[in-house]
């Protein structure tokens, strides 16, 4: 069975700083996806970024980038030039694709606060 | 285009009562998933529908939980009878059927069992 661990329950940084959220996972699968989801206060969870395990290049989406270390089973999220709107719960998730469908396995979440 | 919607947003019930949660996926999304987050812990998978068929219900905690998706459109998740440990936030997500497809999440239903 797959497991996902986020070791930082809470983090807090100043606006414009860079912050890195940690995530480790365990799996015996060779083909899988990794995701970071963001849930702002009282709002829906949205996908921030995803990484296909077979791709060596780290995914980036504007200010968001990942450091994917497949051998170490590590998948951290870096937020550059953090903004107040980045305040949210961040969930790391694992998905092993099967016929186009994925049962996501989530970590415990990291509550990130961006202070003005 | 409307996103995934869930009803109700909050529900407070007594132990032993029945509650039915509803999820309306994005139109055209054949995959529908239910997840639950209990007591600030990780979000856990409950089950997965492909159209009206249950593809995977390995995460359903026990037979007090019944999920349906009649006609392959909206889905309901009924808890009967509810227990204290059922309290949490129930999320629904949907995605297109083929290839890699992002799961779009609803806002969740917060269930409190007293």
XYZ file of N, CA and C in Angstrom:
690
model
N 0.845 -1.196 0.000
C 0.000 0.000 0.000
C 0.881 1.246 0.000
N 0.346 2.265 -0.659
C 1.106 3.504 -0.720
C 0.845 4.357 0.514
N 1.859 5.092 0.921
C 1.710 6.054 2.012
C 2.356 7.363 1.606
N 1.798 8.449 2.122
C 2.325 9.785 1.868
C 2.483 10.481 3.214
N 3.637 11.094 3.430
C 3.916 11.739 4.710
C 4.314 13.188 4.503
N 3.614 14.073 5.193
C 3.994 15.486 5.233
C 4.376 15.774 6.679
N 5.626 16.075 6.891
C 6.153 16.176 8.258
C 5.988 17.545 8.881
N 5.474 18.496 8.138
C 5.332 19.869 8.648
C 3.855 20.196 8.793
N 3.282 20.081 9.973
C 1.859 20.376 10.130
C 1.529 21.847 9.842
N 2.432 22.746 10.226
C 2.200 24.172 10.014
C 3.490 24.875 9.627
N 3.340 25.888 8.778
C 4.476 26.732 8.415
C 3.969 28.155 8.260
N 4.884 29.083 8.513
C 4.521 30.489 8.421
C 5.720 31.269 7.887
N 5.490 32.079 6.862
C 6.571 32.902 6.295
C 6.032 34.288 5.995
N 6.954 35.201 5.740
C 6.580 36.554 5.366
C 6.324 36.625 3.866
N 5.440 37.522 3.514
C 5.143 37.760 2.104
C 6.441 38.029 1.343
N 6.503 37.486 0.115
C 7.634 37.627 -0.803
C 8.775 36.646 -0.515
N 8.705 35.961 0.600
C 9.734 34.958 0.881
C 9.474 33.684 0.077
N 10.474 32.840 0.048
C 10.346 31.524 -0.580
C 10.151 30.485 0.509
N 9.262 29.548 0.260
C 8.972 28.510 1.255
C 8.940 27.149 0.556
N 9.420 26.151 1.263
C 9.429 24.793 0.727
C 8.660 23.862 1.649
N 7.707 23.154 1.076
C 6.907 22.179 1.817
C 7.407 20.776 1.484
N 7.558 19.960 2.504
C 8.129 18.636 2.309
C 7.066 17.557 2.152
N 7.417 16.540 1.394
C 6.527 15.389 1.205
C 7.384 14.183 0.859
N 7.149 13.091 1.535
C 7.785 11.827 1.174
C 6.697 10.795 0.976
N 6.996 9.786 0.191
C 5.989 8.775 -0.101
C 6.659 7.410 -0.180
N 5.844 6.405 -0.148
C 6.358 5.049 -0.248
C 5.469 4.269 -1.200
N 6.078 3.610 -2.160
C 5.324 2.820 -3.115
C 6.235 1.811 -3.776
N 5.627 0.758 -4.293
C 6.365 -0.214 -5.090
C 6.006 -0.077 -6.571
N 5.109 0.884 -6.857
C 4.711 1.130 -8.243
C 5.850 1.788 -9.007
N 5.902 1.544 -10.309
C 6.918 2.178 -11.131
C 6.355 3.339 -11.940
N 5.056 3.306 -12.170
C 4.416 4.370 -12.947
C 3.348 5.024 -12.087
N 3.541 6.291 -11.783
C 2.596 6.968 -10.902
C 2.697 8.475 -11.089
N 1.781 9.176 -10.434
C 1.752 10.632 -10.467
C 1.831 11.144 -9.033
N 2.376 12.321 -8.916
C 2.403 13.013 -7.628
C 1.786 14.386 -7.806
N 1.089 14.830 -6.782
C 0.341 16.079 -6.886
C 0.526 16.919 -5.625
N 0.394 18.211 -5.815
C 0.183 19.127 -4.700
C -1.163 19.814 -4.932
N -2.033 19.682 -3.908
C -3.318 20.354 -3.918
C -3.297 21.454 -2.862
N -4.058 22.494 -3.129
C -4.160 23.637 -2.228
C -5.620 23.839 -1.864
N -5.901 24.003 -0.574
C -7.255 24.322 -0.125
C -7.227 25.610 0.672
N -7.590 26.726 0.034
C -7.656 28.003 0.775
C -8.772 27.936 1.811
N -8.735 28.811 2.808
C -9.785 28.795 3.839
C -11.181 28.906 3.239
N -12.039 27.987 3.602
C -13.445 27.976 3.177
C -13.615 27.921 1.663
N -12.654 27.362 0.993
C -12.765 27.261 -0.470
C -12.422 25.858 -0.923
N -12.690 25.597 -2.196
C -12.470 24.266 -2.739
C -11.000 23.956 -2.945
N -10.709 22.673 -2.884
C -9.350 22.207 -3.106
C -9.045 22.265 -4.602
N -7.917 22.800 -4.958
C -7.540 22.904 -6.367
C -6.141 22.337 -6.569
N -5.920 21.848 -7.765
C -4.613 21.284 -8.100
C -3.622 22.415 -8.343
N -2.469 22.313 -7.707
C -1.416 23.309 -7.878
C -0.433 22.867 -8.946
N -0.006 21.613 -8.830
C 1.038 21.131 -9.718
C 1.060 19.618 -9.686
N 1.465 19.004 -10.779
C 1.567 17.546 -10.812
C 2.883 17.136 -11.465
N 3.307 15.926 -11.128
C 4.563 15.386 -11.653
C 4.342 13.938 -12.062
N 4.691 13.609 -13.283
C 4.659 12.214 -13.703
C 5.973 11.560 -13.292
N 5.902 10.379 -12.725
C 7.097 9.737 -12.169
C 8.139 9.409 -13.226
N 7.686 9.192 -14.483
C 8.639 8.805 -15.521
C 9.408 10.008 -16.066
N 8.981 11.197 -15.712
C 9.659 12.403 -16.183
C 10.741 12.821 -15.185
N 11.938 13.021 -15.682
C 13.036 13.433 -14.811
C 12.998 14.923 -14.516
N 12.446 15.682 -15.455
C 12.423 17.125 -15.285
C 11.375 17.501 -14.246
N 11.768 18.373 -13.332
C 10.849 18.830 -12.301
C 9.776 19.745 -12.905
N 8.534 19.541 -12.474
C 7.428 20.369 -12.958
C 7.485 21.767 -12.354
N 7.057 22.747 -13.146
C 6.943 24.119 -12.658
C 5.641 24.716 -13.175
N 5.037 25.555 -12.344
C 3.834 26.292 -12.709
C 3.971 27.682 -12.108
N 4.480 28.603 -12.911
C 4.657 29.981 -12.455
C 5.541 30.012 -11.206
N 5.002 30.460 -10.073
C 5.810 30.568 -8.857
C 5.966 29.238 -8.111
N 5.309 28.218 -8.600
C 5.326 26.927 -7.923
C 6.230 25.949 -8.686
N 7.076 25.273 -7.977
C 7.932 24.259 -8.591
C 8.124 23.117 -7.605
N 8.491 21.978 -8.147
C 8.713 20.822 -7.284
C 10.159 20.363 -7.409
N 10.602 19.677 -6.367
C 11.881 18.980 -6.379
C 11.552 17.500 -6.221
N 11.549 16.792 -7.327
C 11.174 15.389 -7.350
C 12.430 14.536 -7.314
N 12.595 13.794 -6.245
C 13.734 12.892 -6.077
C 13.181 11.469 -6.016
N 13.155 10.806 -7.177
C 12.466 9.517 -7.265
C 13.125 8.449 -6.392
N 14.432 8.387 -6.414
C 15.124 7.361 -5.628
C 14.877 7.563 -4.138
N 14.834 8.799 -3.720
C 14.607 9.112 -2.307
C 13.130 9.145 -1.973
N 12.266 9.041 -2.973
C 10.812 9.109 -2.795
C 10.429 10.390 -2.058
N 10.923 11.468 -2.607
C 10.683 12.781 -2.030
C 10.090 13.698 -3.094
N 9.157 14.559 -2.672
C 8.432 15.413 -3.624
C 8.082 16.712 -2.908
N 8.999 17.638 -2.867
C 8.773 18.886 -2.140
C 8.247 19.968 -3.086
N 7.513 20.896 -2.511
C 6.920 22.015 -3.254
C 7.593 23.304 -2.824
N 8.086 24.053 -3.793
C 8.678 25.353 -3.506
C 7.775 26.449 -4.047
N 7.466 27.391 -3.176
C 6.669 28.551 -3.570
C 7.586 29.763 -3.511
N 7.808 30.374 -4.631
C 8.679 31.552 -4.708
C 7.844 32.823 -4.629
N 8.464 33.872 -4.096
C 7.775 35.170 -4.020
C 6.356 34.979 -3.454
N 6.275 34.402 -2.286
C 4.975 34.036 -1.720
C 4.050 35.249 -1.586
N 2.758 34.979 -1.775
C 1.733 36.017 -1.723
C 0.697 35.666 -0.664
N -0.039 36.690 -0.211
C -1.048 36.460 0.822
C -2.061 35.406 0.384
N -2.345 35.369 -0.905
C -3.306 34.405 -1.428
C -2.802 32.972 -1.427
N -1.539 32.791 -1.097
C -1.006 31.425 -1.002
C -1.346 30.786 0.344
N -1.891 31.570 1.262
C -2.303 31.020 2.557
C -3.365 29.954 2.334
N -3.080 28.733 2.802
C -3.977 27.595 2.542
C -3.428 26.349 3.202
N -4.254 25.296 3.191
C -3.764 23.947 3.489
C -3.219 23.369 2.197
N -2.060 22.759 2.283
C -1.456 22.130 1.121
C -1.366 20.629 1.364
N -1.884 19.886 0.414
C -1.876 18.430 0.507
C -1.027 17.835 -0.604
N -0.145 16.960 -0.223
C 0.629 16.171 -1.180
C -0.169 14.891 -1.441
N -0.208 14.437 -2.670
C -0.992 13.247 -2.991
C -0.285 12.389 -4.024
N -0.549 11.098 -3.926
C 0.017 10.086 -4.810
C -1.116 9.442 -5.582
N -0.900 9.205 -6.870
C -1.903 8.520 -7.666
C -1.249 7.523 -8.605
N -1.669 6.251 -8.510
C -1.177 5.228 -9.431
C -2.250 5.047 -10.482
N -1.925 5.378 -11.710
C -2.925 5.378 -12.760
C -3.328 3.966 -13.145
N -4.602 3.755 -13.255
C -5.140 2.464 -13.697
C -6.324 2.737 -14.589
N -6.167 2.445 -15.871
C -7.244 2.642 -16.841
C -7.834 4.048 -16.747
N -6.972 5.003 -16.618
C -7.425 6.390 -16.648
C -7.981 6.900 -15.346
N -8.016 6.056 -14.340
C -8.583 6.490 -13.065
C -7.525 6.382 -11.980
N -7.656 7.206 -10.996
C -6.671 7.225 -9.926
C -7.352 7.365 -8.582
N -6.968 6.490 -7.680
C -7.366 6.617 -6.293
C -6.237 7.365 -5.617
N -6.493 8.580 -5.205
C -5.440 9.401 -4.628
C -5.207 9.042 -3.165
N -3.926 9.010 -2.804
C -3.530 8.823 -1.414
C -2.905 10.134 -0.956
N -3.448 10.693 0.105
C -3.043 12.024 0.546
C -2.159 11.965 1.792
N -1.344 12.996 1.936
C -0.645 13.230 3.184
C -1.555 13.969 4.161
N -1.016 14.249 5.341
C -1.806 14.843 6.409
C -2.053 16.326 6.206
N -1.314 16.936 5.304
C -1.497 18.352 5.024
C -0.536 19.237 5.789
N -0.226 20.386 5.191
C 0.582 21.425 5.830
C -0.202 22.717 5.752
N -0.435 23.325 6.910
C -1.133 24.619 6.936
C -0.101 25.717 6.771
N -0.180 26.411 5.647
C 0.782 27.472 5.330
C 0.124 28.831 5.510
N 0.781 29.675 6.254
C 0.302 31.052 6.455
C 1.338 32.016 5.911
N 0.874 32.917 5.063
C 1.750 33.968 4.537
C 1.388 35.257 5.278
N 2.346 35.812 5.954
C 2.107 37.017 6.767
C 2.511 38.275 6.000
N 1.728 39.342 6.172
C 2.054 40.599 5.459
C 3.266 41.288 6.069
N -18.355 27.006 -16.895
C -18.827 25.654 -16.566
C -18.856 25.484 -15.059
N -19.941 24.908 -14.540
C -20.054 24.722 -13.101
C -19.062 23.669 -12.652
N -18.539 23.864 -11.437
C -17.629 22.896 -10.853
C -18.390 21.806 -10.145
N -17.671 21.005 -9.379
C -18.287 19.962 -8.578
C -19.016 20.633 -7.416
N -20.270 20.256 -7.226
C -21.035 20.825 -6.126
C -21.437 19.728 -5.157
N -21.554 20.111 -3.888
C -21.928 19.171 -2.853
C -22.990 19.803 -1.963
N -23.900 18.956 -1.511
C -24.974 19.419 -0.654
C -25.253 18.386 0.431
N -25.473 18.791 1.685
C -25.357 20.165 2.168
C -23.906 20.544 2.422
N -23.666 21.781 2.768
C -22.306 22.188 3.096
C -21.963 21.772 4.529
N -22.978 21.787 5.393
C -22.801 21.349 6.768
C -24.005 20.496 7.170
N -23.751 19.513 8.032
C -24.840 18.721 8.569
C -24.480 18.327 10.000
N -25.414 18.587 10.898
C -25.223 18.194 12.292
C -26.364 17.255 12.654
N -26.025 16.044 13.064
C -27.045 15.046 13.376
C -26.696 14.355 14.677
N -27.689 13.675 15.233
C -27.487 12.894 16.444
C -26.998 11.501 16.060
N -26.242 10.925 16.948
C -25.828 9.532 16.774
C -27.058 8.666 16.554
N -26.966 7.767 15.574
C -28.079 6.879 15.292
C -28.987 7.355 14.169
N -28.884 8.631 13.830
C -29.701 9.165 12.739
C -29.064 8.836 11.386
N -29.819 9.157 10.352
C -29.371 8.916 8.983
C -29.091 10.244 8.294
N -28.044 10.253 7.488
C -27.724 11.453 6.715
C -27.372 11.034 5.295
N -27.806 11.835 4.348
C -27.492 11.585 2.946
C -26.776 12.794 2.365
N -25.608 12.556 1.833
C -24.811 13.601 1.208
C -24.941 13.463 -0.305
N -24.935 14.599 -0.980
C -25.097 14.561 -2.424
C -23.912 15.227 -3.104
N -23.535 14.684 -4.250
C -22.458 15.255 -5.056
C -22.919 15.340 -6.506
N -22.769 16.510 -7.085
C -23.018 16.683 -8.515
C -21.686 16.933 -9.208
N -21.243 15.994 -10.022
C -19.941 16.153 -10.672
C -20.026 17.150 -11.829
N -18.888 17.463 -12.387
C -18.856 18.290 -13.580
C -19.499 17.497 -14.720
N -20.323 18.158 -15.505
C -21.027 17.492 -16.594
C -20.035 16.817 -17.548
N -20.323 15.544 -17.839
C -19.454 14.807 -18.749
C -18.359 14.013 -18.067
N -18.208 14.209 -16.754
C -17.184 13.462 -16.006
C -17.758 12.117 -15.580
N -17.188 11.054 -16.153
C -17.674 9.718 -15.821
C -17.079 9.168 -14.526
N -15.884 9.631 -14.182
C -15.271 9.207 -12.916
C -15.790 10.076 -11.793
N -16.205 9.442 -10.706
C -16.632 10.172 -9.526
C -16.049 9.474 -8.310
N -15.445 10.260 -7.431
C -14.764 9.737 -6.250
C -15.349 10.371 -4.990
N -15.359 9.597 -3.926
C -15.661 10.107 -2.594
C -14.432 9.920 -1.714
N -14.124 10.968 -0.961
C -13.032 10.952 0.002
C -13.556 11.505 1.330
N -12.805 11.249 2.398
C -13.194 11.758 3.720
C -11.959 12.184 4.495
N -12.102 13.318 5.195
C -11.035 13.757 6.095
C -11.616 13.811 7.503
N -11.039 13.013 8.386
C -11.541 12.900 9.746
C -10.573 13.551 10.709
N -11.070 14.409 11.565
C -10.324 14.949 12.712
C -8.950 15.490 12.339
N -8.857 16.244 11.248
C -7.595 16.866 10.869
C -6.530 15.897 10.384
N -6.947 14.692 10.107
C -5.992 13.704 9.595
C -5.945 13.769 8.070
N -5.321 12.770 7.462
C -5.210 12.800 6.016
C -6.560 12.523 5.358
N -6.675 12.990 4.134
C -7.863 12.720 3.336
C -7.763 11.283 2.832
N -8.829 10.526 3.077
C -8.798 9.110 2.696
C -9.845 8.787 1.646
N -9.464 7.967 0.714
C -10.336 7.498 -0.351
C -11.428 6.610 0.223
N -12.663 6.811 -0.277
C -13.767 5.937 0.108
C -14.153 5.027 -1.043
N -14.551 5.623 -2.170
C -14.893 4.788 -3.307
C -14.863 5.562 -4.611
N -14.960 4.820 -5.689
C -14.843 5.360 -7.038
C -15.919 4.761 -7.931
N -16.650 5.628 -8.597
C -17.619 5.222 -9.603
C -17.071 5.501 -11.003
N -17.356 4.586 -11.912
C -17.224 4.880 -13.325
C -18.649 4.832 -13.877
N -19.118 5.964 -14.277
C -20.533 6.119 -14.629
C -21.347 5.625 -13.435
N -22.248 4.661 -13.630
C -23.079 4.235 -12.499
C -22.511 3.040 -11.750
N -21.372 2.519 -12.198
C -20.813 1.312 -11.597
C -19.738 1.636 -10.561
N -19.757 0.876 -9.477
C -18.717 1.012 -8.462
C -17.460 0.304 -8.952
N -16.420 1.082 -9.204
C -15.165 0.535 -9.691
C -14.284 0.034 -8.545
N -14.328 0.769 -7.454
C -13.468 0.449 -6.320
C -14.130 1.007 -5.065
N -14.521 0.130 -4.165
C -15.110 0.608 -2.909
C -14.299 0.125 -1.716
N -13.017 -0.042 -1.947
C -12.140 -0.593 -0.914
C -11.980 0.317 0.295
N -12.287 1.592 0.146
C -12.116 2.517 1.253
C -13.339 2.719 2.116
N -14.437 2.117 1.758
C -15.665 2.275 2.546
C -15.448 1.632 3.918
N -15.683 2.393 5.004
C -15.315 1.892 6.330
C -16.134 0.707 6.816
N -17.408 0.669 6.498
C -18.251 -0.439 6.954
C -19.600 -0.373 6.217
N -20.474 -1.308 6.553
C -21.738 -1.382 5.817
C -22.767 -0.341 6.260
N -22.385 0.568 7.123
C -23.293 1.681 7.433
C -23.230 2.752 6.345
N -22.297 2.625 5.464
C -22.126 3.588 4.369
C -22.618 2.969 3.065
N -23.491 3.712 2.377
C -24.017 3.234 1.104
C -23.927 4.350 0.080
N -23.224 4.085 -1.006
C -23.078 5.078 -2.073
C -23.812 4.603 -3.310
N -24.432 5.550 -3.977
C -25.142 5.243 -5.212
C -24.874 6.327 -6.247
N -25.016 5.925 -7.486
C -24.875 6.891 -8.580
C -25.818 6.442 -9.698
N -27.062 6.608 -9.464
C -28.081 6.186 -10.411
C -28.020 7.033 -11.675
N -27.997 6.371 -12.821
C -27.970 7.094 -14.087
C -26.622 7.686 -14.437
N -25.650 7.440 -13.595
C -24.304 7.921 -13.891
C -24.121 9.419 -13.799
N -25.037 10.099 -13.121
C -24.879 11.546 -12.979
C -24.468 11.891 -11.556
N -25.416 12.382 -10.745
C -25.050 12.733 -9.377
C -24.909 11.478 -8.525
N -24.279 11.643 -7.393
C -24.071 10.525 -6.478
C -24.544 10.922 -5.083
N -24.992 9.919 -4.344
C -25.334 10.129 -2.939
C -24.533 9.174 -2.072
N -24.232 9.642 -0.889
C -23.546 8.826 0.112
C -24.390 8.883 1.381
N -24.938 7.736 1.744
C -25.815 7.681 2.914
C -25.087 6.996 4.064
N -25.237 7.563 5.225
C -24.665 6.983 6.434
C -25.831 6.634 7.354
N -25.967 5.351 7.673
C -27.114 4.897 8.447
C -26.782 3.634 9.239
N -26.828 3.645 10.557
C -26.977 4.822 11.411
C -25.625 5.492 11.634
N -25.647 6.793 11.793
C -24.396 7.538 11.986
C -23.813 7.296 13.377
N -22.488 7.226 13.440
C -21.750 7.090 14.682
C -20.846 8.312 14.864
N -20.367 8.490 16.096
C -19.537 9.659 16.397
C -18.310 9.734 15.493
N -17.717 8.568 15.221
C -16.482 8.547 14.445
C -16.679 8.869 12.968
N -17.934 9.026 12.561
C -18.205 9.386 11.157
C -18.048 10.879 10.917
N -17.896 11.644 11.965
C -17.719 13.097 11.821
C -16.480 13.397 11.002
N -16.590 14.392 10.153
C -15.465 14.776 9.307
C -15.955 15.550 8.109
N -15.064 15.770 7.170
C -15.423 16.450 5.931
C -15.391 15.428 4.802
N -16.495 15.347 4.075
C -16.636 14.407 2.973
C -16.486 15.176 1.662
N -15.488 14.766 0.899
C -15.205 15.410 -0.384
C -15.624 14.506 -1.532
N -16.098 15.152 -2.570
C -16.397 14.465 -3.809
C -15.479 15.052 -4.882
N -15.071 14.225 -5.817
C -14.241 14.686 -6.924
C -14.693 13.991 -8.191
N -14.463 14.632 -9.327
C -14.809 14.000 -10.596
C -13.707 14.251 -11.619
N -13.676 13.379 -12.622
C -12.690 13.539 -13.693
C -13.236 12.893 -14.960
N -12.621 13.253 -16.073
C -12.965 12.613 -17.336
C -12.502 11.171 -17.316
N -12.977 10.390 -18.275
C -12.786 8.948 -18.187
C -11.427 8.464 -18.682
N -10.963 8.956 -19.820
C -9.798 8.333 -20.430
C -8.540 9.160 -20.296
N -7.409 8.447 -20.238
C -6.117 9.100 -20.145
C -5.899 9.672 -18.766
N -4.806 10.429 -18.603
C -4.611 11.092 -17.324
C -5.609 12.238 -17.242
N -6.314 12.312 -16.162
C -7.273 13.393 -16.007
C -7.290 13.902 -14.580
N -7.186 15.210 -14.469
C -7.188 15.860 -13.168
C -8.499 15.624 -12.452
N -8.423 15.354 -11.175
C -9.615 15.262 -10.343
C -9.969 16.653 -9.843
N -11.208 17.042 -10.070
C -11.726 18.319 -9.607
C -12.562 18.059 -8.353
N -12.250 18.789 -7.310
C -12.889 18.542 -6.026
C -14.043 19.500 -5.764
N -15.028 19.006 -5.052
C -16.085 19.847 -4.538
C -15.659 20.501 -3.236
N -16.495 21.383 -2.697
C -16.147 22.118 -1.478
C -16.225 21.274 -0.214
N -16.816 20.097 -0.324
C -16.925 19.226 0.844
C -18.201 19.442 1.638
N -18.605 18.406 2.348
C -19.702 18.486 3.319
C -19.114 18.193 4.681
N -19.284 19.137 5.597
C -18.798 18.914 6.969
C -19.906 18.241 7.757
N -19.652 17.010 8.184
C -20.622 16.234 8.949
C -20.193 16.176 10.409
N -21.107 16.554 11.277
C -20.874 16.458 12.717
C -21.917 15.544 13.317
N -21.456 14.488 13.970
C -22.354 13.554 14.640
C -22.200 13.746 16.147
N -23.311 14.098 16.799
C -23.281 14.393 18.237
C -23.765 13.205 19.074
